[in-house]
Amino acid sequence: RQGIMLSGFDAVENFRDTDIIALDAGDLFPVGSVTLKGIKTVSNRALDRSIMDVAGIINMSGGPLKPLFSKILQNNSALLPDVDTIVYEEEMGISGWVSGRRVLVGNRRLLEYHGVDVPELGYETSYEGTGIKPVYLSAGGELSAVFLVQYRPDTKIGERLRETVKKGIAISVYSCDPNVTSKLVCDLYRLPIGSVRVMGTAARHVYNKLSKESREPLDGMLL
């Protein structure tokens, strides 16, 4: 009924004691579930340039924010700036070079780590429980803008996740989005604390290697 095929009894034996499922953050927050609630400009930098910088970084890194910024740019990739290199900094966000400038996109910890001044913590706590999270942008060593982004749970995905956890299966999430934490996923999808893990660096490398598209024919036991 769910469109799943197990090819023989060997497959049943192989998958009957599955205890963890790996998912991309984009699977948990599909297109339309992440919305932009507001933008606060901090420096004198042009707003459109700030949007371009964030969109360029997010376009390269992927994740739940990518469809959001693609929509803002009306899916016109020609507007995106040149992005040289990006580095995911564990649980903080992404740093990269955009048109020759150092750009940071992430949470307050990322900016603090790089010596950039950020607003007081009370700015964030006022949004607790709403699913709204700030995404900070820094360019050239200064805070340029704050994007207020809301993450909303998908009803059908929530039902599947709760069924999965009830069966004793843990959920491991691949994410470049610093706001997609174990706590956020558990809170929004009403899952028990500890049932969701966000992959660390080593697990991310394994996930990337195993999830790359392959042109070679594969033996499929579970489809």
XYZ file of N, CA and C in Angstrom:
669
model
N 0.823 -1.199 0.000
C 0.000 0.000 0.000
C 0.861 1.253 0.000
N 2.033 1.186 0.602
C 2.925 2.347 0.659
C 3.914 2.378 -0.502
N 3.765 1.433 -1.444
C 4.655 1.436 -2.606
C 6.032 0.889 -2.315
N 6.130 -0.012 -1.340
C 7.426 -0.602 -0.971
C 7.480 -2.049 -1.442
N 8.632 -2.476 -1.933
C 8.794 -3.861 -2.348
C 9.987 -4.489 -1.647
N 9.764 -5.630 -1.020
C 10.847 -6.447 -0.481
C 11.023 -7.636 -1.416
N 12.213 -7.782 -1.971
C 12.425 -8.806 -3.005
C 12.878 -10.131 -2.379
N 11.916 -10.843 -1.783
C 12.209 -12.181 -1.268
C 12.426 -12.224 0.232
N 12.493 -13.457 0.753
C 12.623 -13.658 2.200
C 13.981 -13.190 2.727
N 15.006 -13.236 1.880
C 16.322 -12.731 2.317
C 16.231 -11.264 2.695
N 15.443 -10.503 1.936
C 15.277 -9.074 2.220
C 14.545 -8.878 3.543
N 13.529 -9.707 3.792
C 12.798 -9.616 5.058
C 13.749 -9.860 6.226
N 14.584 -10.879 6.106
C 15.550 -11.192 7.170
C 16.545 -10.051 7.354
N 16.955 -9.465 6.243
C 17.981 -8.428 6.281
C 17.480 -7.148 6.948
N 16.207 -6.794 6.728
C 15.687 -5.513 7.191
C 14.793 -5.613 8.427
N 14.524 -6.828 8.909
C 13.557 -6.957 10.004
C 14.052 -6.348 11.313
N 15.376 -6.263 11.494
C 15.886 -5.695 12.749
C 16.557 -4.337 12.527
N 16.101 -3.591 11.518
C 16.613 -2.229 11.276
C 16.393 -1.376 12.527
N 17.438 -0.683 12.979
C 17.278 0.123 14.191
C 17.604 1.602 13.990
N 17.929 1.983 12.741
C 18.189 3.406 12.487
C 17.903 3.720 11.019
N 17.367 4.906 10.772
C 17.100 5.364 9.414
C 17.805 6.702 9.210
N 18.510 6.832 8.095
C 19.214 8.083 7.779
C 18.379 8.895 6.805
N 18.182 10.175 7.123
C 17.377 11.065 6.299
C 18.104 12.384 6.072
N 17.825 13.014 4.954
C 18.295 14.362 4.718
C 17.322 15.335 5.382
N 17.827 16.463 5.858
C 16.955 17.456 6.491
C 15.854 17.906 5.536
N 16.145 17.883 4.236
C 15.141 18.244 3.242
C 13.982 17.265 3.198
N 14.202 16.017 3.650
C 13.109 15.042 3.724
C 12.151 15.387 4.861
N 12.675 15.999 5.908
C 11.847 16.362 7.061
C 11.116 17.677 6.835
N 11.744 18.563 6.072
C 11.156 19.877 5.798
C 11.113 20.091 4.291
N 10.103 19.516 3.625
C 10.004 19.628 2.163
C 9.639 21.047 1.727
N 9.609 21.238 0.419
C 9.286 22.553 -0.150
C 7.952 23.063 0.416
N 7.971 24.298 0.896
C 6.763 24.916 1.434
C 6.667 24.883 2.943
N 7.469 24.035 3.594
C 7.392 23.936 5.056
C 8.329 24.915 5.756
N 9.203 25.572 5.001
C 10.100 26.590 5.554
C 9.758 27.921 4.882
N 9.420 28.908 5.679
C 9.006 30.202 5.133
C 9.809 31.342 5.755
N 9.940 32.413 5.007
C 10.646 33.606 5.483
C 9.630 34.531 6.147
N 9.834 34.836 7.430
C 8.893 35.667 8.185
C 9.343 37.125 8.278
N 10.610 37.376 7.996
C 11.073 38.760 8.072
C 12.572 38.862 7.842
N 13.017 40.056 7.500
C 14.443 40.334 7.300
C 14.780 41.609 8.060
N 15.830 41.544 8.850
C 16.286 42.730 9.575
C 17.679 43.078 9.066
N 17.808 44.229 8.421
C 19.124 44.669 7.958
C 19.834 45.374 9.113
N 21.117 45.119 9.216
C 21.888 45.647 10.343
C 22.871 46.712 9.883
N 23.581 46.454 8.809
C 24.556 47.425 8.320
C 23.929 48.246 7.187
N 24.713 49.102 6.590
C 24.229 49.912 5.474
C 24.264 49.156 4.146
N 24.606 47.905 4.246
C 24.724 47.082 3.050
C 23.359 46.916 2.374
N 23.337 46.916 1.053
C 22.089 46.786 0.313
C 21.438 45.441 0.612
N 20.120 45.454 0.806
C 19.384 44.238 1.145
C 19.478 43.207 0.026
N 19.382 43.664 -1.229
C 19.404 42.698 -2.323
C 20.749 41.975 -2.382
N 21.827 42.673 -2.033
C 23.142 42.022 -2.037
C 23.233 40.992 -0.925
N 22.644 41.282 0.233
C 22.621 40.328 1.338
C 21.862 39.073 0.946
N 20.717 39.263 0.284
C 19.919 38.117 -0.150
C 20.705 37.263 -1.147
N 21.421 37.912 -2.061
C 22.209 37.186 -3.060
C 23.309 36.358 -2.394
N 23.977 36.957 -1.402
C 25.063 36.243 -0.719
C 24.543 34.986 -0.028
N 23.436 35.139 0.719
C 22.862 33.989 1.412
C 22.409 32.943 0.398
N 21.730 33.381 -0.649
C 21.213 32.446 -1.653
C 22.348 31.683 -2.330
N 23.466 32.359 -2.586
C 24.601 31.699 -3.217
C 25.174 30.589 -2.349
N 25.347 30.890 -1.053
C 25.874 29.894 -0.115
C 24.893 28.735 0.030
N 23.608 29.050 0.242
C 22.593 28.022 0.462
C 22.407 27.163 -0.786
N 22.490 27.776 -1.954
C 22.333 27.019 -3.198
C 23.399 25.942 -3.329
N 24.617 26.254 -2.894
C 25.702 25.283 -2.994
C 25.610 24.216 -1.905
N 25.169 24.604 -0.700
C 25.151 23.659 0.420
C 23.899 22.789 0.433
N 22.785 23.283 -0.141
C 21.547 22.516 -0.150
C 20.825 22.590 1.181
N 19.815 21.709 1.379
C 19.058 21.679 2.624
C 17.711 22.360 2.509
N 16.963 22.435 3.625
C 15.599 22.968 3.607
C 15.491 24.432 3.199
N 16.576 25.203 3.373
C 16.514 26.630 3.030
C 16.671 26.882 1.534
N 17.180 25.906 0.799
C 17.449 26.118 -0.625
C 16.189 26.457 -1.422
N 15.074 25.692 -1.299
C 13.859 26.061 -2.058
C 13.327 27.438 -1.685
N 13.512 27.817 -0.411
C 13.019 29.118 0.044
C 13.712 30.252 -0.703
N 15.051 30.206 -0.763
C 15.784 31.287 -1.414
C 15.693 31.192 -2.939
N 15.483 29.991 -3.460
C 15.241 29.861 -4.905
C 13.946 30.565 -5.275
N 12.949 30.424 -4.400
C 11.663 31.076 -4.652
C 11.806 32.593 -4.604
N 12.590 33.093 -3.633
C 12.794 34.536 -3.518
C 13.423 35.089 -4.801
N 14.347 34.302 -5.385
C 15.015 34.729 -6.622
C 14.250 34.275 -7.860
N 13.031 33.748 -7.633
C 12.167 33.299 -8.734
C 12.870 32.267 -9.612
N 13.642 31.385 -8.936
C 14.338 30.268 -9.599
C 15.287 30.726 -10.703
N 15.743 31.955 -10.610
C 16.664 32.485 -11.614
C 18.099 32.329 -11.107
N 18.724 31.214 -11.454
C 20.082 30.929 -10.970
C 21.119 31.896 -11.543
N 20.759 32.597 -12.607
C 21.693 33.555 -13.208
C 21.978 34.726 -12.263
N 21.086 34.945 -11.292
C 21.272 36.043 -10.338
C 22.265 35.692 -9.231
N 22.582 34.409 -9.083
C 23.439 33.982 -7.974
C 24.877 34.448 -8.177
N 25.527 34.884 -7.097
C 26.927 35.304 -7.202
C 27.857 34.107 -7.301
N 29.112 34.378 -7.629
C 30.120 33.319 -7.680
C 30.504 32.912 -6.267
N 30.366 31.624 -5.968
C 30.745 31.089 -4.655
C 31.928 30.164 -4.859
N 33.029 30.500 -4.205
C 34.266 29.749 -4.395
C 34.275 28.448 -3.602
N 34.338 28.599 -2.303
C 34.490 27.449 -1.417
C 33.534 27.606 -0.255
N 32.926 26.504 0.172
C 32.117 26.562 1.390
C 32.598 25.486 2.359
N 32.507 25.806 3.634
C 32.900 24.868 4.684
C 31.782 24.823 5.712
N 31.305 23.615 6.001
C 30.297 23.467 7.055
C 31.008 23.398 8.391
N 30.656 24.283 9.294
C 31.265 24.311 10.619
C 30.255 23.725 11.612
N 30.640 22.638 12.203
C 29.755 21.763 12.984
C 28.785 22.517 13.892
N 27.478 22.309 13.623
C 26.384 22.845 14.429
C 26.371 24.380 14.489
N 27.089 25.022 13.578
C 27.132 26.484 13.588
C 26.666 27.099 12.273
N 27.025 26.500 11.144
C 26.629 27.065 9.869
C 27.700 26.903 8.817
N 27.693 27.794 7.850
C 28.553 27.654 6.684
C 29.358 28.924 6.473
N 30.632 28.751 6.211
C 31.481 29.880 5.833
C 31.946 29.650 4.400
N 32.094 30.721 3.664
C 32.522 30.585 2.276
C 33.007 31.895 1.707
N 33.455 31.830 0.482
C 33.932 33.026 -0.222
C 32.969 33.327 -1.359
N 32.392 34.518 -1.322
C 31.434 34.932 -2.338
C 31.989 36.172 -3.035
N 32.249 36.024 -4.329
C 32.813 37.139 -5.113
C 34.038 37.735 -4.419
N 34.865 36.866 -3.860
C 36.101 37.296 -3.221
C 35.960 37.798 -1.806
N 34.733 37.757 -1.224
C 34.514 38.220 0.154
C 34.175 37.050 1.058
N 34.644 37.103 2.307
C 34.328 36.062 3.281
C 32.905 36.274 3.786
N 32.072 35.253 3.634
C 30.670 35.343 4.031
C 30.351 34.208 5.002
N 29.622 34.544 6.067
C 29.188 33.563 7.057
C 27.664 33.504 7.060
N 27.100 32.306 7.036
C 25.657 32.106 7.105
C 25.385 31.027 8.138
N 24.756 31.420 9.261
C 24.522 30.419 10.296
C 23.902 31.002 11.544
N 24.136 30.333 12.662
C 23.572 30.807 13.925
C 24.546 31.762 14.619
N 24.154 32.258 15.773
C 24.963 33.254 16.475
C 26.331 32.689 16.882
N 26.385 31.391 17.172
C 27.662 30.780 17.577
C 28.697 30.890 16.460
N 28.247 30.746 15.211
C 29.173 30.842 14.077
C 29.805 32.225 14.025
N 28.970 33.253 14.174
C 29.492 34.613 14.107
C 30.379 34.923 15.301
N 29.979 34.476 16.492
C 30.808 34.689 17.682
C 32.162 34.017 17.532
N 32.150 32.815 16.969
C 33.390 32.057 16.766
C 34.364 32.819 15.864
N 33.807 33.558 14.910
C 34.654 34.317 13.965
C 34.828 35.773 14.395
N 34.414 36.092 15.626
C 34.654 37.431 16.166
C 33.725 38.502 15.655
N 32.526 38.122 15.195
C 31.558 39.104 14.692
C 30.540 39.407 15.799
N 30.268 40.688 16.027
C 29.287 41.088 17.042
C 27.879 40.693 16.615
N 27.094 40.144 17.570
C 25.713 39.739 17.294
C 24.789 40.359 18.336
N 23.469 40.418 18.054
C 22.532 40.991 19.025
C 22.500 40.179 20.314
N 21.935 40.747 21.369
C 21.815 40.030 22.637
C 20.935 38.805 22.463
N 21.144 37.812 23.342
C 20.459 36.528 23.238
C 18.941 36.672 23.332
N 18.468 37.686 24.037
C 17.031 37.893 24.182
C 16.320 38.051 22.853
N 17.068 38.462 21.840
C 16.510 38.608 20.499
C 15.983 37.264 19.984
N 16.681 36.164 20.344
C 16.284 34.836 19.887
C 15.235 34.206 20.788
N 15.386 34.387 22.105
C 14.474 33.734 23.041
C 13.035 34.215 22.870
N 12.843 35.402 22.297
C 11.490 35.907 22.099
C 10.716 35.083 21.072
N 11.423 34.264 20.287
C 10.757 33.441 19.268
C 10.624 31.980 19.687
N 10.994 31.645 20.904
C 10.939 30.254 21.346
C 9.512 29.717 21.273
N 9.402 28.471 20.777
C 8.099 27.815 20.683
C 7.317 28.143 19.424
N 7.851 29.030 18.588
C 7.138 29.427 17.373
C 7.661 28.719 16.127
N 8.806 28.048 16.254
C 9.438 27.445 15.082
C 10.226 28.449 14.275
N 10.246 29.718 14.737
C 11.000 30.766 14.029
C 12.444 30.787 14.534
N 13.374 30.729 13.604
C 14.791 30.736 13.937
C 15.507 31.817 13.129
N 16.442 32.525 13.733
C 17.206 33.510 12.973
C 18.357 32.866 12.204
N 18.569 33.338 10.999
C 19.745 32.954 10.218
C 20.567 34.221 10.040
N 21.761 34.225 10.608
C 22.614 35.418 10.582
C 23.496 35.421 9.344
N 23.659 36.603 8.776
C 24.554 36.789 7.641
C 25.634 37.788 8.020
N 26.870 37.398 7.795
C 27.996 38.310 8.000
C 28.814 38.364 6.715
N 29.204 39.560 6.308
C 30.075 39.736 5.146
C 31.160 40.734 5.518
N 32.393 40.383 5.217
C 33.499 41.290 5.503
C 33.710 41.538 6.984
N 33.356 40.571 7.830
C 33.600 40.695 9.265
C 32.545 41.456 10.039
N 31.424 41.834 9.398
C 30.341 42.543 10.088
C 29.027 41.805 9.923
N 28.148 41.949 10.904
C 26.795 41.435 10.785
C 26.049 42.296 9.775
N 25.523 41.663 8.716
C 24.856 42.408 7.641
C 23.345 42.333 7.728
N 22.823 41.140 8.051
C 21.371 40.980 8.081
C 21.002 39.751 8.905
N 19.753 39.740 9.378
C 19.203 38.591 10.088
C 17.922 38.187 9.362
N 17.861 36.931 8.942
C 16.686 36.391 8.270
C 15.900 35.557 9.277
N 14.635 35.892 9.481
C 13.782 35.139 10.397
C 13.044 34.071 9.599
N 13.371 32.829 9.877
C 12.867 31.703 9.095
C 12.026 30.798 9.988
N 10.853 30.414 9.509
C 9.982 29.539 10.300
C 9.951 28.137 9.698
N 10.168 27.141 10.568
C 10.112 25.731 10.185
C 8.792 25.152 10.688
N 8.015 24.569 9.775
C 6.727 24.008 10.162
C 6.702 22.516 9.863
N 6.139 21.730 10.770
C 6.092 20.281 10.544
C 5.073 19.907 9.479
N 5.348 18.825 8.773
C 4.424 18.269 7.798
C 3.634 17.144 8.475
N 2.301 17.192 8.386
C 1.447 16.255 9.123
C 1.749 14.798 8.774
N 1.828 14.471 7.488
C 2.050 13.083 7.076
C 3.439 12.600 7.478
N 4.427 13.480 7.318
C 5.791 13.101 7.719
C 5.827 12.848 9.222
N 5.124 13.684 10.001
C 5.074 13.497 11.446
C 4.488 12.154 11.835
N 3.411 11.752 11.163
C 2.796 10.454 11.453
C 3.781 9.323 11.208
N 4.497 9.392 10.074
C 5.471 8.339 9.738
C 6.628 8.314 10.743
N 7.082 9.492 11.129
C 8.195 9.549 12.080
C 7.802 8.944 13.419
N 6.599 9.258 13.905
C 6.155 8.727 15.197
C 5.946 7.204 15.136
N 5.447 6.719 13.995
C 5.306 5.266 13.812
C 6.686 4.600 13.846
N 7.640 5.227 13.172
C 8.995 4.695 13.100
C 9.627 4.607 14.486
N 9.517 5.695 15.251
C 10.120 5.730 16.592
C 9.440 4.732 17.513
N 8.113 4.549 17.386
C 7.395 3.568 18.218
C 7.921 2.158 18.000
N 8.411 1.899 16.790
C 8.950 0.571 16.468
C 10.399 0.410 16.937
N 10.905 1.413 17.647
C 12.261 1.305 18.188
C 13.348 1.703 17.221
N 12.996 2.426 16.166
C 13.973 2.847 15.163
C 14.363 4.302 15.416
N 15.661 4.571 15.521
C 16.153 5.934 15.715
C 16.283 6.628 14.359
N 16.304 7.946 14.374
C 16.374 8.743 13.149
C 17.664 9.558 13.165
N 18.450 9.399 12.115
C 19.704 10.140 11.984
C 19.561 11.112 10.820
N 19.819 12.394 11.075
C 19.538 13.439 10.086
C 20.825 14.057 9.553
N 20.923 14.112 8.221
C 22.023 14.821 7.571
C 21.585 16.258 7.351
N 22.346 17.203 7.862
C 21.938 18.605 7.729
C 23.129 19.544 7.689
N 23.050 20.520 6.754
C 23.988 21.648 6.733
C 23.326 22.877 7.329
N 22.080 22.724 7.765
C 21.306 23.831 8.316
C 21.515 23.852 9.828
N 22.152 24.913 10.366
C 22.445 24.934 11.801
C 21.196 24.980 12.671
N 20.053 25.364 12.092
C 18.826 25.428 12.870
C 18.129 24.084 12.984
N 18.461 23.155 12.105
C 17.858 21.818 12.169
C 18.639 20.997 13.187
N 18.223 21.094 14.429
C 18.850 20.373 15.530
C 17.938 19.237 15.980
N 18.487 18.366 16.800
C 17.683 17.283 17.369
C 16.489 17.846 18.133
N 16.724 18.916 18.883
C 15.646 19.520 19.682
C 14.543 20.079 18.789
N 14.924 20.783 17.707
C 13.923 21.359 16.812
C 13.047 20.262 16.210
N 13.677 19.192 15.709
C 12.921 18.115 15.065
C 11.997 17.433 16.080
N 12.527 17.151 17.279
C 11.720 16.486 18.312
C 10.552 17.376 18.754
N 10.812 18.666 18.919
C 9.757 19.591 19.362
C 8.655 19.709 18.317
N 9.045 19.956 17.057
C 8.052 20.195 16.010
C 7.260 18.936 15.657
N 7.950 17.784 15.685
C 7.279 16.541 15.289
C 6.823 15.693 16.481
N 6.895 16.281 17.680
C 6.419 15.621 18.903
C 7.020 14.215 19.055
N 8.341 14.175 18.991
C 9.086 12.926 19.145
C 9.811 12.930 20.479
N 10.031 11.753 21.068
C 10.741 11.714 22.344
C 12.188 12.174 22.207
N 12.660 12.893 23.205
C 14.046 13.364 23.206
C 14.982 12.158 23.130
N 15.982 12.251 22.269
C 16.933 11.158 22.105
C 16.635 10.256 20.926
N 15.453 10.418 20.322
C 15.100 9.559 19.187
C 15.681 10.075 17.874
N 16.129 11.340 17.871
C 16.675 11.964 16.660
C 18.108 12.398 16.918
N 18.984 12.106 15.984
C 20.374 12.543 16.077
C 20.734 13.287 14.802
N 21.490 14.337 14.934
C 22.023 15.036 13.760
C 23.441 14.529 13.545
N 23.747 14.130 12.316
C 25.041 13.499 12.025
C 26.216 14.416 12.308
N 27.240 13.840 12.888
C 28.495 14.539 13.078
C 29.343 14.461 11.811
N 30.551 14.979 11.877
C 31.401 15.075 10.692
C 31.677 13.719 10.061
N 32.065 12.730 10.871
C 32.411 11.406 10.331
C 31.204 10.762 9.651
N 30.052 10.832 10.310
C 28.838 10.239 9.739
C 28.422 10.956 8.456
N 28.647 12.266 8.412
C 28.300 13.037 7.213
C 29.100 12.557 6.004
N 30.394 12.279 6.219
C 31.236 11.800 5.119
C 30.736 10.445 4.610
N 30.379 9.566 5.534
C 29.870 8.250 5.145
C 28.560 8.401 4.379
N 27.668 9.255 4.899
C 26.370 9.478 4.254
C 26.554 10.010 2.836
N 27.438 11.000 2.693
C 27.687 11.574 1.361
C 28.205 10.520 0.388
N 29.098 9.693 0.871
C 29.693 8.662 0.014
C 28.643 7.646 -0.429
N 27.791 7.221 0.504
C 26.813 6.182 0.201
C 25.595 6.704 -0.557
N 25.331 8.001 -0.451
C 24.115 8.536 -1.072
C 24.367 9.203 -2.425
N 25.629 9.205 -2.882
C 25.914 9.774 -4.195
C 25.262 8.919 -5.278
N 24.784 9.588 -6.303
C 24.155 8.859 -7.394
C 25.176 7.965 -8.094
N 24.740 6.772 -8.419
C 25.605 5.823 -9.107
C 24.953 5.385 -10.410
N 25.742 5.291 -11.455
C 25.209 4.834 -12.743
C 25.324 3.324 -12.868
N 25.985 2.686 -11.921
C 26.141 1.238 -11.986
C 24.860 0.556 -11.500
N 24.527 -0.592 -12.098
C 23.351 -1.335 -11.618
C 23.596 -1.848 -10.199
N 22.580 -1.770 -9.359
C 22.693 -2.195 -7.973
C 21.714 -3.320 -7.681
N 22.084 -4.215 -6.765
C 21.166 -5.230 -6.293
C 20.222 -4.584 -5.308
N 18.930 -4.542 -5.636
C 17.957 -3.878 -4.755
C 17.103 -4.885 -4.007
N 17.308 -4.978 -2.679
C 16.482 -5.865 -1.866
C 15.243 -5.135 -1.360
N 15.410 -3.820 -1.129
C 14.299 -3.010 -0.617
C 14.129 -1.825 -1.559
N 12.944 -1.668 -2.107
C 12.675 -0.579 -3.040
C 11.471 0.214 -2.542
